[in-house]
Amino acid sequence: MNMSTNTANQELGTSRVKRGLAEMLKGGVIMDVVNADQAKIAEDAGAVAVMALERVPADIRAQGGVARMSDPDLIDGIIAAVSIPVMAKARIGHFVEAQVLQALKVDYIDESEVLSPADYINHIDKWNFDIPFVCGATNLGEALRRITEGAAMIRSKGEAGTGDVSEATRHIRTIKSEIAALSSKTKDELYVAAKELQAPYELVAEVARTGKLPVVLFTAGGVATPADAALMMQLGADGVFVGSGIFKSGNPAARAAAIVKATTFYDDAAVIAEVSRGLGEAIVGINVNDIPAPHRLAERGW
Amino acid sequence: MTRVGVLALQGDFREHLAVLRELGADAVAVRRPEELDLIDGLVIPGGESSVMDKLARSFGLFGPLQAAIAAGLPVYGTCAGLIMIADTLVDAIAGQQSLGGLHVSVRRNAFGSQLDSFETDVDIPALGEPPVHAVFIRAPVVESVADDVTVLAALPDGRIIAVEQGPLLGTSFHPEITGDTRFHEYFLRKLQTSS
């Protein structure tokens, strides 16, 4: 671990400090932004944090090409524009992009399948950093492998840039049901479970004992409406990432504020109905089933 | 039995509920104005203060919360919760309001970015030995206090991180995520003396 102690005997970059920031984001909405103007709109709408990236997933999908970490000038501009936490995406395995983002003093790094992977074998060794990482996962084994590598927060992947929530639903349901299945296993069965999950036994045993991941679990990928966000919360997410769904919609500020409210009152249909009125056009979207498998972002990372 | 509410608009309210229940309190989540009538004290958790402020105002909770604090409701704020009960905010986002009641000025994100977040041991005479292991996450500090505010703890450089004023208690850090329950016990004792 990279944790260090400063002259005032304060420990920096500890697991507790890294995981702790994610704890404080719970019940909140983290919004994708590509520039300072969007970041300000997100903050004013009640985002709990913003995620800086070069292009929102819907544009990455439409335009193709290699998607990378944002320009440092844009990230600096976003940090200057808002006082809520700023996250930024690095490519899977691109530990130098992560070093750059740490040097820019963002608050969290997303090692993200939404960008083009820089390494098809290894993820970033996240213990090497004082800055916390969030990583995507489609199932429990993937989540536990990312935590083993040092991720301090997990988000289910969904299928970014589609406006189709079905994959997000599938991934959060999968992770939750795999955790529930672990809880009912005996100790000898957990050894086999660890083998099948391709994750360390100690971590698998901890999840079986506590009935939850040792880090915060958000959902992402295709959330476009207040009801989508509430669906994720009712399925057991700690919070929600919204990407293209906001700034590819007709009225980003109103939609963003409505999704924030629906995330807090996720179990109150009257509130969700009220905030869903008059939001204008949602992201047009693409059905995940219409996307050929090789173009599905969720299949990046392993 | 004493019933304690935890403001559950956003943040780590589940951790506070768990600590309070572990201590035997009847702890309930509070998101609606009418729920304020049912509680003897309130914890405002860590989270993003600007989001809690917006949600409290959108859902008609802001005014009733202010009224309850003015009427003497004991409130314990951790991190964002401390910001919420401070009279004056420094480095708030445009338009951000606090409930007020605690006669202090609080600076948001006083230590810098997440890279400057830290944990350390802090001596808190009011809680005795051992020192409290305190976790600071993009934490605020108290920059100035009125005469009726008691400073419970400061860092070695003098920055104030825990304060008390009658029924109000505030800490820059997060006892709810360390397993040290002394601050919550201290707050629950306040409820018993005030009810």
Tab-separated table of C-alpha atoms in Angstrom:
chain	number	residue	atom	x	y	z
A	1	MET	CA	0.000	0.000	0.000
A	2	ASN	CA	1.116	3.513	-0.738
A	3	MET	CA	-0.197	5.137	2.417
A	4	SER	CA	2.154	7.683	3.908
A	5	THR	CA	2.469	9.716	7.066
A	6	ASN	CA	3.076	13.456	6.999
A	7	THR	CA	4.943	15.636	9.486
A	8	ALA	CA	1.821	16.188	11.600
A	9	ASN	CA	1.529	12.392	12.111
A	10	GLN	CA	-1.455	12.186	9.804
A	11	GLU	CA	-1.882	9.039	7.702
A	12	LEU	CA	-2.775	9.780	4.075
A	13	GLY	CA	-4.143	7.502	1.356
A	14	THR	CA	-5.286	4.756	3.735
A	15	SER	CA	-8.002	2.297	2.731
A	16	ARG	CA	-10.317	3.896	5.270
A	17	VAL	CA	-9.799	7.355	3.792
A	18	LYS	CA	-10.194	6.050	0.226
A	19	ARG	CA	-13.280	3.949	0.903
A	20	GLY	CA	-14.595	6.647	3.220
A	21	LEU	CA	-15.074	9.221	0.473
A	22	ALA	CA	-17.268	6.745	-1.401
A	23	GLU	CA	-19.276	6.224	1.808
A	24	MET	CA	-20.010	9.956	1.845
A	25	LEU	CA	-21.244	9.863	-1.768
A	26	LYS	CA	-23.928	7.276	-0.983
A	27	GLY	CA	-27.495	8.134	-1.847
A	28	GLY	CA	-26.149	10.552	-4.415
A	29	VAL	CA	-25.824	10.963	-8.174
A	30	ILE	CA	-22.466	11.271	-9.933
A	31	MET	CA	-22.763	12.947	-13.315
A	32	ASP	CA	-20.555	12.704	-16.420
A	33	VAL	CA	-19.322	16.106	-17.630
A	34	VAL	CA	-16.945	17.067	-20.427
A	35	ASN	CA	-16.273	20.699	-19.485
A	36	ALA	CA	-16.571	23.293	-16.724
A	37	ASP	CA	-19.972	24.563	-17.903
A	38	GLN	CA	-21.516	21.121	-17.644
A	39	ALA	CA	-19.826	20.596	-14.273
A	40	LYS	CA	-21.444	23.755	-12.922
A	41	ILE	CA	-24.867	22.692	-14.210
A	42	ALA	CA	-24.383	19.311	-12.515
A	43	GLU	CA	-23.331	20.864	-9.206
A	44	ASP	CA	-26.265	23.282	-9.260
A	45	ALA	CA	-28.628	20.381	-9.935
A	46	GLY	CA	-27.423	18.538	-6.836
A	47	ALA	CA	-24.767	16.142	-8.149
A	48	VAL	CA	-22.766	14.642	-5.305
A	49	ALA	CA	-19.687	14.507	-7.571
A	50	VAL	CA	-18.856	14.973	-11.239
A	51	MET	CA	-16.978	12.625	-13.566
A	52	ALA	CA	-14.665	14.271	-16.085
A	53	LEU	CA	-14.179	12.543	-19.414
A	54	GLU	CA	-13.231	13.470	-22.955
A	55	ARG	CA	-16.575	12.623	-24.551
A	56	VAL	CA	-19.758	11.234	-23.027
A	57	PRO	CA	-20.260	7.539	-23.847
A	58	ALA	CA	-23.040	8.222	-26.388
A	59	ASP	CA	-20.594	10.342	-28.406
A	60	ILE	CA	-17.787	7.812	-28.040
A	61	ARG	CA	-20.220	5.242	-29.407
A	62	ALA	CA	-21.386	7.466	-32.274
A	63	GLN	CA	-17.994	8.835	-33.291
A	64	GLY	CA	-15.847	5.765	-32.684
A	65	GLY	CA	-12.068	6.064	-32.452
A	66	VAL	CA	-9.901	5.743	-29.374
A	67	ALA	CA	-11.300	7.321	-26.212
A	68	ARG	CA	-8.732	8.554	-23.687
A	69	MET	CA	-8.277	10.529	-20.475
A	70	SER	CA	-9.464	14.162	-20.717
A	71	ASP	CA	-7.170	17.054	-21.548
A	72	PRO	CA	-5.584	18.312	-18.264
A	73	ASP	CA	-6.775	21.840	-19.088
A	74	LEU	CA	-10.375	20.622	-19.126
A	75	ILE	CA	-9.879	18.785	-15.838
A	76	ASP	CA	-8.290	21.857	-14.238
A	77	GLY	CA	-11.232	23.910	-15.488
A	78	ILE	CA	-13.720	21.485	-13.967
A	79	ILE	CA	-11.861	21.413	-10.621
A	80	ALA	CA	-11.867	25.215	-10.588
A	81	ALA	CA	-15.565	25.430	-11.466
A	82	VAL	CA	-17.009	23.241	-8.699
A	83	SER	CA	-16.405	22.451	-5.027
A	84	ILE	CA	-17.976	18.970	-5.000
A	85	PRO	CA	-15.591	16.037	-5.602
A	86	VAL	CA	-14.222	15.669	-9.131
A	87	MET	CA	-13.623	12.213	-10.551
A	88	ALA	CA	-11.904	11.513	-13.862
A	89	LYS	CA	-11.612	8.481	-16.107
A	90	ALA	CA	-8.392	6.689	-17.005
A	91	ARG	CA	-8.131	3.834	-19.498
A	92	ILE	CA	-8.057	0.277	-18.114
A	93	GLY	CA	-4.409	-0.575	-17.361
A	94	HIS	CA	-3.140	2.924	-18.193
A	95	PHE	CA	-1.311	3.616	-14.947
A	96	VAL	CA	0.383	6.692	-16.394
A	97	GLU	CA	-2.961	8.352	-17.124
A	98	ALA	CA	-3.760	7.536	-13.482
A	99	GLN	CA	-0.477	9.118	-12.355
A	100	VAL	CA	-1.366	12.237	-14.336
A	101	LEU	CA	-4.844	12.406	-12.829
A	102	GLN	CA	-3.354	12.034	-9.341
A	103	ALA	CA	-0.915	14.857	-10.120
A	104	LEU	CA	-3.880	16.994	-11.230
A	105	LYS	CA	-5.419	16.324	-7.797
A	106	VAL	CA	-8.747	14.937	-8.885
A	107	ASP	CA	-10.586	13.296	-5.982
A	108	TYR	CA	-11.241	9.845	-7.500
A	109	ILE	CA	-10.083	7.941	-10.585
A	110	ASP	CA	-12.443	5.741	-12.589
A	111	GLU	CA	-10.487	2.977	-14.322
A	112	SER	CA	-13.143	2.725	-16.959
A	113	GLU	CA	-14.234	0.393	-19.724
A	114	VAL	CA	-15.958	3.395	-21.333
A	115	LEU	CA	-12.527	4.529	-22.541
A	116	SER	CA	-10.453	2.339	-24.875
A	117	PRO	CA	-8.436	-0.156	-22.804
A	118	ALA	CA	-4.663	0.457	-22.735
A	119	ASP	CA	-3.903	-3.076	-21.528
A	120	TYR	CA	-5.959	-6.141	-22.365
A	121	ILE	CA	-4.306	-8.264	-19.664
A	122	ASN	CA	-3.627	-6.147	-16.572
A	123	HIS	CA	-5.628	-3.580	-14.677
A	124	ILE	CA	-3.857	-0.787	-12.797
A	125	ASP	CA	-2.231	-1.751	-9.467
A	126	LYS	CA	-4.349	0.676	-7.516
A	127	TRP	CA	-2.536	0.104	-4.200
A	128	ASN	CA	0.304	2.140	-5.724
A	129	PHE	CA	-1.735	5.336	-5.453
A	130	ASP	CA	-2.841	7.628	-2.625
A	131	ILE	CA	-5.862	8.584	-4.711
A	132	PRO	CA	-8.853	6.213	-4.565
A	133	PHE	CA	-10.168	4.300	-7.590
A	134	VAL	CA	-13.625	3.213	-8.671
A	135	CYS	CA	-13.865	0.317	-11.125
A	136	GLY	CA	-16.664	-1.275	-13.121
A	137	ALA	CA	-17.918	-4.825	-12.659
A	138	THR	CA	-20.578	-7.003	-14.263
A	139	ASN	CA	-20.547	-9.694	-11.582
A	140	LEU	CA	-19.244	-10.429	-8.082
A	141	GLY	CA	-16.014	-12.108	-9.182
A	142	GLU	CA	-15.051	-9.107	-11.282
A	143	ALA	CA	-15.886	-6.743	-8.397
A	144	LEU	CA	-13.739	-8.768	-5.970
A	145	ARG	CA	-10.807	-8.889	-8.411
A	146	ARG	CA	-10.929	-5.097	-8.715
A	147	ILE	CA	-11.068	-4.736	-4.912
A	148	THR	CA	-8.070	-7.083	-4.657
A	149	GLU	CA	-6.202	-4.732	-6.992
A	150	GLY	CA	-7.064	-1.829	-4.667
A	151	ALA	CA	-10.378	-0.416	-5.929
A	152	ALA	CA	-12.065	1.566	-3.118
A	153	MET	CA	-15.478	1.689	-4.788
A	154	ILE	CA	-17.300	-0.484	-7.347
A	155	ARG	CA	-19.890	0.475	-9.916
A	156	SER	CA	-21.848	-2.065	-11.873
A	157	LYS	CA	-21.114	-1.389	-15.532
A	158	GLY	CA	-24.395	-1.437	-17.379
A	159	GLU	CA	-24.016	-0.477	-21.025
A	160	ALA	CA	-22.823	3.131	-21.145
A	161	GLY	CA	-24.111	5.586	-23.702
A	162	THR	CA	-27.234	3.647	-24.612
A	163	GLY	CA	-29.988	5.095	-22.443
A	164	ASP	CA	-31.031	1.444	-22.101
A	165	VAL	CA	-31.051	0.461	-18.436
A	166	SER	CA	-31.400	-3.292	-19.001
A	167	GLU	CA	-27.709	-4.134	-18.633
A	168	ALA	CA	-27.406	-2.008	-15.476
A	169	THR	CA	-30.334	-3.971	-14.075
A	170	ARG	CA	-28.741	-7.277	-15.027
A	171	HIS	CA	-25.373	-6.384	-13.481
A	172	ILE	CA	-26.653	-5.087	-10.154
A	173	ARG	CA	-29.030	-8.049	-9.871
A	174	THR	CA	-26.182	-10.434	-10.651
A	175	ILE	CA	-23.847	-8.925	-8.046
A	176	LYS	CA	-26.560	-8.811	-5.392
A	177	SER	CA	-27.728	-12.374	-6.008
A	178	GLU	CA	-24.179	-13.725	-6.034
A	179	ILE	CA	-23.571	-12.049	-2.658
A	180	ALA	CA	-26.790	-13.536	-1.290
A	181	ALA	CA	-25.764	-16.987	-2.560
A	182	LEU	CA	-22.411	-16.718	-0.756
A	183	SER	CA	-24.129	-15.951	2.540
A	184	SER	CA	-25.767	-19.368	2.611
A	185	LYS	CA	-22.613	-21.376	1.892
A	186	THR	CA	-20.687	-23.393	4.438
A	187	LYS	CA	-16.976	-22.841	4.979
A	188	ASP	CA	-15.889	-25.751	2.796
A	189	GLU	CA	-18.154	-24.506	0.007
A	190	LEU	CA	-16.545	-21.073	0.185
A	191	TYR	CA	-13.204	-22.500	-0.991
A	192	VAL	CA	-14.897	-23.665	-4.165
A	193	ALA	CA	-16.802	-20.383	-4.440
A	194	ALA	CA	-13.501	-18.492	-4.284
A	195	LYS	CA	-12.125	-20.665	-7.052
A	196	GLU	CA	-15.196	-20.129	-9.193
A	197	LEU	CA	-15.274	-16.380	-8.538
A	198	GLN	CA	-11.523	-16.201	-9.267
A	199	ALA	CA	-11.092	-14.069	-6.168
A	200	PRO	CA	-9.065	-14.478	-2.950
A	201	TYR	CA	-10.617	-16.758	-0.334
A	202	GLU	CA	-10.322	-14.186	2.502
A	203	LEU	CA	-12.288	-11.605	0.535
A	204	VAL	CA	-14.940	-14.149	-0.483
A	205	ALA	CA	-15.276	-15.285	3.146
A	206	GLU	CA	-15.632	-11.656	4.272
A	207	VAL	CA	-18.450	-11.020	1.785
A	208	ALA	CA	-20.151	-14.261	2.858
A	209	ARG	CA	-19.951	-13.180	6.517
A	210	THR	CA	-21.058	-9.551	6.105
A	211	GLY	CA	-23.508	-10.021	3.235
A	212	LYS	CA	-22.090	-7.060	1.350
A	213	LEU	CA	-19.049	-5.841	-0.539
A	214	PRO	CA	-16.368	-4.243	1.657
A	215	VAL	CA	-16.676	-1.104	-0.504
A	216	VAL	CA	-19.544	1.054	-1.718
A	217	LEU	CA	-21.462	-0.240	-4.766
A	218	PHE	CA	-22.970	2.252	-7.230
A	219	THR	CA	-24.622	1.432	-10.543
A	220	ALA	CA	-23.976	2.925	-13.961
A	221	GLY	CA	-24.656	2.520	-17.640
A	222	GLY	CA	-27.902	3.469	-19.345
A	223	VAL	CA	-29.666	5.345	-16.535
A	224	ALA	CA	-31.769	8.019	-18.284
A	225	THR	CA	-34.816	8.839	-16.145
A	226	PRO	CA	-35.713	9.440	-12.483
A	227	ALA	CA	-37.485	6.065	-12.473
A	228	ASP	CA	-34.333	4.368	-13.816
A	229	ALA	CA	-32.311	5.828	-10.912
A	230	ALA	CA	-34.937	4.752	-8.375
A	231	LEU	CA	-34.985	1.259	-9.919
A	232	MET	CA	-31.243	0.966	-9.306
A	233	MET	CA	-31.665	2.117	-5.695
A	234	GLN	CA	-34.519	-0.310	-5.060
A	235	LEU	CA	-32.327	-3.095	-6.451
A	236	GLY	CA	-29.803	-2.272	-3.742
A	237	ALA	CA	-27.359	0.208	-5.255
A	238	ASP	CA	-25.717	2.707	-2.876
A	239	GLY	CA	-25.954	5.452	-5.502
A	240	VAL	CA	-26.050	6.113	-9.224
A	241	PHE	CA	-23.754	7.284	-12.001
A	242	VAL	CA	-25.507	9.050	-14.870
A	243	GLY	CA	-23.549	9.625	-18.051
A	244	SER	CA	-24.992	10.532	-21.410
A	245	GLY	CA	-28.509	10.427	-19.953
A	246	ILE	CA	-28.251	14.001	-18.696
A	247	PHE	CA	-26.350	16.051	-21.254
A	248	LYS	CA	-27.847	14.142	-24.214
A	249	SER	CA	-31.366	14.969	-23.042
A	250	GLY	CA	-33.591	17.944	-23.890
A	251	ASN	CA	-33.228	19.763	-20.561
A	252	PRO	CA	-30.098	18.639	-18.705
A	253	ALA	CA	-30.508	20.876	-15.623
A	254	ALA	CA	-34.105	19.829	-14.942
A	255	ARG	CA	-33.454	16.150	-15.652
A	256	ALA	CA	-30.353	16.128	-13.441
A	257	ALA	CA	-32.230	17.702	-10.510
A	258	ALA	CA	-35.107	15.251	-10.955
A	259	ILE	CA	-32.768	12.243	-10.941
A	260	VAL	CA	-31.157	13.532	-7.717
A	261	LYS	CA	-34.557	13.758	-6.024
A	262	ALA	CA	-35.652	10.334	-7.265
A	263	THR	CA	-32.428	8.819	-5.922
A	264	THR	CA	-33.137	10.114	-2.397
A	265	PHE	CA	-36.862	9.238	-2.484
A	266	TYR	CA	-36.328	6.036	-4.467
A	267	ASP	CA	-39.007	4.190	-2.496
A	268	ASP	CA	-41.689	6.887	-2.821
A	269	ALA	CA	-43.594	6.540	-6.103
A	270	ALA	CA	-45.493	9.793	-5.557
A	271	VAL	CA	-42.222	11.748	-5.441
A	272	ILE	CA	-40.831	9.898	-8.469
A	273	ALA	CA	-44.038	10.658	-10.398
A	274	GLU	CA	-43.881	14.323	-9.445
A	275	VAL	CA	-40.245	14.843	-10.421
A	276	SER	CA	-40.730	12.937	-13.699
A	277	ARG	CA	-43.210	15.499	-15.071
A	278	GLY	CA	-42.266	17.870	-17.891
A	279	LEU	CA	-38.614	16.930	-18.231
A	280	GLY	CA	-38.670	17.091	-22.035
A	281	GLU	CA	-36.948	14.593	-24.209
A	282	ALA	CA	-34.858	11.811	-22.694
A	283	ILE	CA	-31.763	10.569	-24.478
A	284	VAL	CA	-33.033	8.828	-27.648
A	285	GLY	CA	-30.812	5.869	-26.942
A	286	ILE	CA	-30.019	2.547	-28.527
A	287	ASN	CA	-31.335	-0.838	-27.473
A	288	VAL	CA	-28.455	-2.899	-26.142
A	289	ASN	CA	-29.682	-5.866	-28.208
A	290	ASP	CA	-29.066	-3.853	-31.375
A	291	ILE	CA	-25.387	-3.412	-30.506
A	292	PRO	CA	-23.173	-6.200	-31.851
A	293	ALA	CA	-21.360	-7.909	-28.985
A	294	PRO	CA	-17.850	-6.682	-29.933
A	295	HIS	CA	-19.075	-3.089	-29.531
A	296	ARG	CA	-20.436	-3.549	-26.034
A	297	LEU	CA	-18.342	-1.586	-23.554
A	298	ALA	CA	-19.293	-3.799	-20.598
A	299	GLU	CA	-17.276	-6.646	-22.097
A	300	ARG	CA	-14.064	-4.680	-21.649
A	301	GLY	CA	-12.316	-5.605	-18.387
A	302	TRP	CA	-12.310	-9.080	-16.914
B	1	MET	CA	-37.201	5.338	25.161
B	2	THR	CA	-35.272	8.057	23.450
B	3	ARG	CA	-35.789	8.197	19.709
B	4	VAL	CA	-33.014	9.620	17.552
B	5	GLY	CA	-33.480	10.629	13.946
B	6	VAL	CA	-30.738	10.520	11.331
B	7	LEU	CA	-31.192	12.873	8.396
B	8	ALA	CA	-31.355	10.482	5.447
B	9	LEU	CA	-31.335	12.756	2.400
B	10	GLN	CA	-27.835	11.724	1.283
B	11	GLY	CA	-24.574	10.494	2.782
B	12	ASP	CA	-23.530	7.823	5.271
B	13	PHE	CA	-26.739	7.843	7.315
B	14	ARG	CA	-26.854	4.024	7.490
B	15	GLU	CA	-23.580	4.007	9.446
B	16	HIS	CA	-24.998	6.453	12.000
B	17	LEU	CA	-28.194	4.415	12.319
B	18	ALA	CA	-26.106	1.291	12.929
B	19	VAL	CA	-23.967	2.919	15.656
B	20	LEU	CA	-26.994	4.399	17.429
B	21	ARG	CA	-28.845	1.061	17.345
B	22	GLU	CA	-25.756	-0.721	18.637
B	23	LEU	CA	-25.890	1.671	21.595
B	24	GLY	CA	-29.502	0.709	22.257
B	25	ALA	CA	-31.142	3.843	20.872
B	26	ASP	CA	-34.336	3.755	18.819
B	27	ALA	CA	-32.850	5.273	15.647
B	28	VAL	CA	-34.947	6.205	12.619
B	29	ALA	CA	-34.226	7.718	9.206
B	30	VAL	CA	-35.694	11.193	8.675
B	31	ARG	CA	-36.565	12.541	5.207
B	32	ARG	CA	-39.900	14.291	5.736
B	33	PRO	CA	-40.987	17.266	7.885
B	34	GLU	CA	-43.606	15.284	9.812
B	35	GLU	CA	-40.924	12.815	10.913
B	36	LEU	CA	-39.259	15.591	12.924
B	37	ASP	CA	-42.155	15.542	15.382
B	38	LEU	CA	-41.330	11.980	16.396
B	39	ILE	CA	-37.712	12.421	17.468
B	40	ASP	CA	-35.839	13.618	20.568
B	41	GLY	CA	-32.576	14.349	18.758
B	42	LEU	CA	-31.133	14.375	15.247
B	43	VAL	CA	-27.868	13.311	13.684
B	44	ILE	CA	-26.882	14.962	10.400
B	45	PRO	CA	-24.430	12.588	8.678
B	46	GLY	CA	-21.415	12.956	6.483
B	47	GLY	CA	-22.084	13.500	2.810
B	48	GLU	CA	-22.225	16.452	0.462
B	49	SER	CA	-23.584	19.471	2.329
B	50	SER	CA	-24.654	21.316	-0.826
B	51	VAL	CA	-26.814	18.336	-1.853
B	52	MET	CA	-28.385	17.978	1.604
B	53	ASP	CA	-29.165	21.696	1.555
B	54	LYS	CA	-30.898	21.508	-1.849
B	55	LEU	CA	-32.910	18.422	-0.944
B	56	ALA	CA	-33.926	19.828	2.441
B	57	ARG	CA	-35.239	22.944	0.717
B	58	SER	CA	-36.933	21.065	-2.155
B	59	PHE	CA	-38.862	18.809	0.178
B	60	GLY	CA	-39.989	21.369	2.749
B	61	LEU	CA	-37.631	20.160	5.455
B	62	PHE	CA	-35.393	23.199	5.740
B	63	GLY	CA	-37.754	25.527	7.636
B	64	PRO	CA	-39.038	22.862	10.060
B	65	LEU	CA	-35.442	21.792	10.768
B	66	GLN	CA	-34.473	25.378	11.557
B	67	ALA	CA	-37.508	25.732	13.795
B	68	ALA	CA	-36.696	22.488	15.618
B	69	ILE	CA	-33.095	23.583	16.234
B	70	ALA	CA	-34.314	26.964	17.466
B	71	ALA	CA	-36.708	25.151	19.818
B	72	GLY	CA	-33.778	23.257	21.345
B	73	LEU	CA	-33.659	19.952	19.427
B	74	PRO	CA	-30.292	18.309	20.170
B	75	VAL	CA	-28.370	17.886	16.912
B	76	TYR	CA	-25.053	16.180	16.194
B	77	GLY	CA	-23.468	16.985	12.832
B	78	THR	CA	-20.489	15.087	11.404
B	79	CYS	CA	-18.521	16.700	8.562
B	80	ALA	CA	-21.302	17.802	6.161
B	81	GLY	CA	-23.609	17.753	9.179
B	82	LEU	CA	-21.346	20.238	10.965
B	83	ILE	CA	-21.569	22.474	7.890
B	84	MET	CA	-25.366	22.179	7.931
B	85	ILE	CA	-25.705	23.466	11.518
B	86	ALA	CA	-23.086	26.231	11.290
B	87	ASP	CA	-24.305	29.828	11.287
B	88	THR	CA	-21.739	30.957	8.710
B	89	LEU	CA	-20.149	29.112	5.783
B	90	VAL	CA	-16.870	29.880	4.054
B	91	ASP	CA	-16.298	28.481	0.524
B	92	ALA	CA	-19.891	27.372	0.130
B	93	ILE	CA	-21.193	26.959	-3.410
B	94	ALA	CA	-23.242	29.835	-4.809
B	95	GLY	CA	-26.622	29.987	-3.090
B	96	GLN	CA	-25.815	27.314	-0.519
B	97	GLN	CA	-27.562	27.804	2.817
B	98	SER	CA	-26.995	26.264	6.211
B	99	LEU	CA	-29.604	25.636	8.873
B	100	GLY	CA	-27.539	27.522	11.436
B	101	GLY	CA	-27.945	27.458	15.180
B	102	LEU	CA	-24.340	26.667	16.009
B	103	HIS	CA	-22.549	29.982	16.462
B	104	VAL	CA	-19.475	29.192	14.406
B	105	SER	CA	-17.993	29.866	11.012
B	106	VAL	CA	-17.076	26.697	9.095
B	107	ARG	CA	-14.882	26.357	6.004
B	108	ARG	CA	-15.830	23.603	3.521
B	109	ASN	CA	-13.054	21.366	2.125
B	110	ALA	CA	-10.598	23.113	4.428
B	111	PHE	CA	-7.752	20.658	3.890
B	112	GLY	CA	-7.836	20.514	0.080
B	113	SER	CA	-8.645	17.655	-2.284
B	114	GLN	CA	-9.116	13.963	-1.465
B	115	LEU	CA	-5.314	13.523	-1.569
B	116	ASP	CA	-5.183	15.653	1.590
B	117	SER	CA	-7.749	13.503	3.402
B	118	PHE	CA	-6.214	11.730	6.410
B	119	GLU	CA	-6.696	9.884	9.664
B	120	THR	CA	-4.992	10.691	12.963
B	121	ASP	CA	-5.349	10.391	16.735
B	122	VAL	CA	-6.910	13.367	18.495
B	123	ASP	CA	-6.996	14.064	22.231
B	124	ILE	CA	-10.509	14.953	23.334
B	125	PRO	CA	-10.509	15.728	27.083
B	126	ALA	CA	-14.323	15.586	27.274
B	127	LEU	CA	-14.184	11.915	26.200
B	128	GLY	CA	-11.097	10.949	28.224
B	129	GLU	CA	-8.558	8.306	27.248
B	130	PRO	CA	-7.637	6.887	24.792
B	131	PRO	CA	-7.432	9.552	22.061
B	132	VAL	CA	-10.117	9.392	19.381
B	133	HIS	CA	-8.955	7.993	16.042
B	134	ALA	CA	-10.415	10.594	13.700
B	135	VAL	CA	-10.979	10.252	9.935
B	136	PHE	CA	-11.030	13.473	7.914
B	137	ILE	CA	-12.473	13.191	4.395
B	138	ARG	CA	-12.438	16.419	2.390
B	139	ALA	CA	-13.243	17.752	5.819
B	140	PRO	CA	-14.357	21.170	7.032
B	141	VAL	CA	-12.808	23.070	9.949
B	142	VAL	CA	-14.291	25.564	12.359
B	143	GLU	CA	-12.642	28.910	11.676
B	144	SER	CA	-14.186	30.987	14.448
B	145	VAL	CA	-16.496	30.451	17.398
B	146	ALA	CA	-18.751	32.688	19.494
B	147	ASP	CA	-18.287	32.948	23.265
B	148	ASP	CA	-20.990	30.411	24.043
B	149	VAL	CA	-19.292	27.660	21.999
B	150	THR	CA	-17.002	25.135	23.717
B	151	VAL	CA	-14.087	23.839	21.672
B	152	LEU	CA	-13.835	20.084	22.317
B	153	ALA	CA	-10.844	19.406	20.093
B	154	ALA	CA	-8.285	21.042	17.840
B	155	LEU	CA	-5.456	19.697	15.690
B	156	PRO	CA	-1.873	20.385	16.832
B	157	ASP	CA	-1.806	23.379	14.441
B	158	GLY	CA	-4.762	24.884	16.310
B	159	ARG	CA	-7.489	24.222	13.747
B	160	ILE	CA	-10.784	23.501	15.526
B	161	ILE	CA	-12.402	20.150	14.669
B	162	ALA	CA	-14.992	19.486	17.400
B	163	VAL	CA	-17.360	21.919	19.102
B	164	GLU	CA	-20.342	21.958	21.429
B	165	GLN	CA	-22.942	24.595	22.204
B	166	GLY	CA	-25.749	23.548	24.521
B	167	PRO	CA	-27.674	20.784	22.715
B	168	LEU	CA	-25.591	21.100	19.534
B	169	LEU	CA	-22.507	19.012	18.784
B	170	GLY	CA	-20.336	19.105	15.688
B	171	THR	CA	-17.227	17.277	14.467
B	172	SER	CA	-15.196	17.733	11.270
B	173	PHE	CA	-14.507	14.006	11.257
B	174	HIS	CA	-16.512	10.767	11.100
B	175	PRO	CA	-16.806	8.697	14.312
B	176	GLU	CA	-19.498	6.671	12.527
B	177	ILE	CA	-16.948	4.851	10.353
B	178	THR	CA	-14.282	3.981	12.931
B	179	GLY	CA	-16.128	1.822	15.456
B	180	ASP	CA	-15.391	4.300	18.288
B	181	THR	CA	-18.842	5.026	19.736
B	182	ARG	CA	-17.885	7.606	22.356
B	183	PHE	CA	-19.143	10.650	20.440
B	184	HIS	CA	-22.504	9.000	19.850
B	185	GLU	CA	-22.716	8.035	23.538
B	186	TYR	CA	-21.851	11.615	24.463
B	187	PHE	CA	-24.659	12.847	22.199
B	188	LEU	CA	-27.168	10.345	23.589
B	189	ARG	CA	-26.380	11.552	27.127
B	190	LYS	CA	-27.230	15.068	25.939
B	191	LEU	CA	-30.655	13.815	24.849
B	192	GLN	CA	-31.315	12.298	28.233
B	193	THR	CA	-30.425	15.499	30.067
B	194	SER	CA	-32.532	17.645	27.714
B	195	SER	CA	-35.692	15.482	27.761
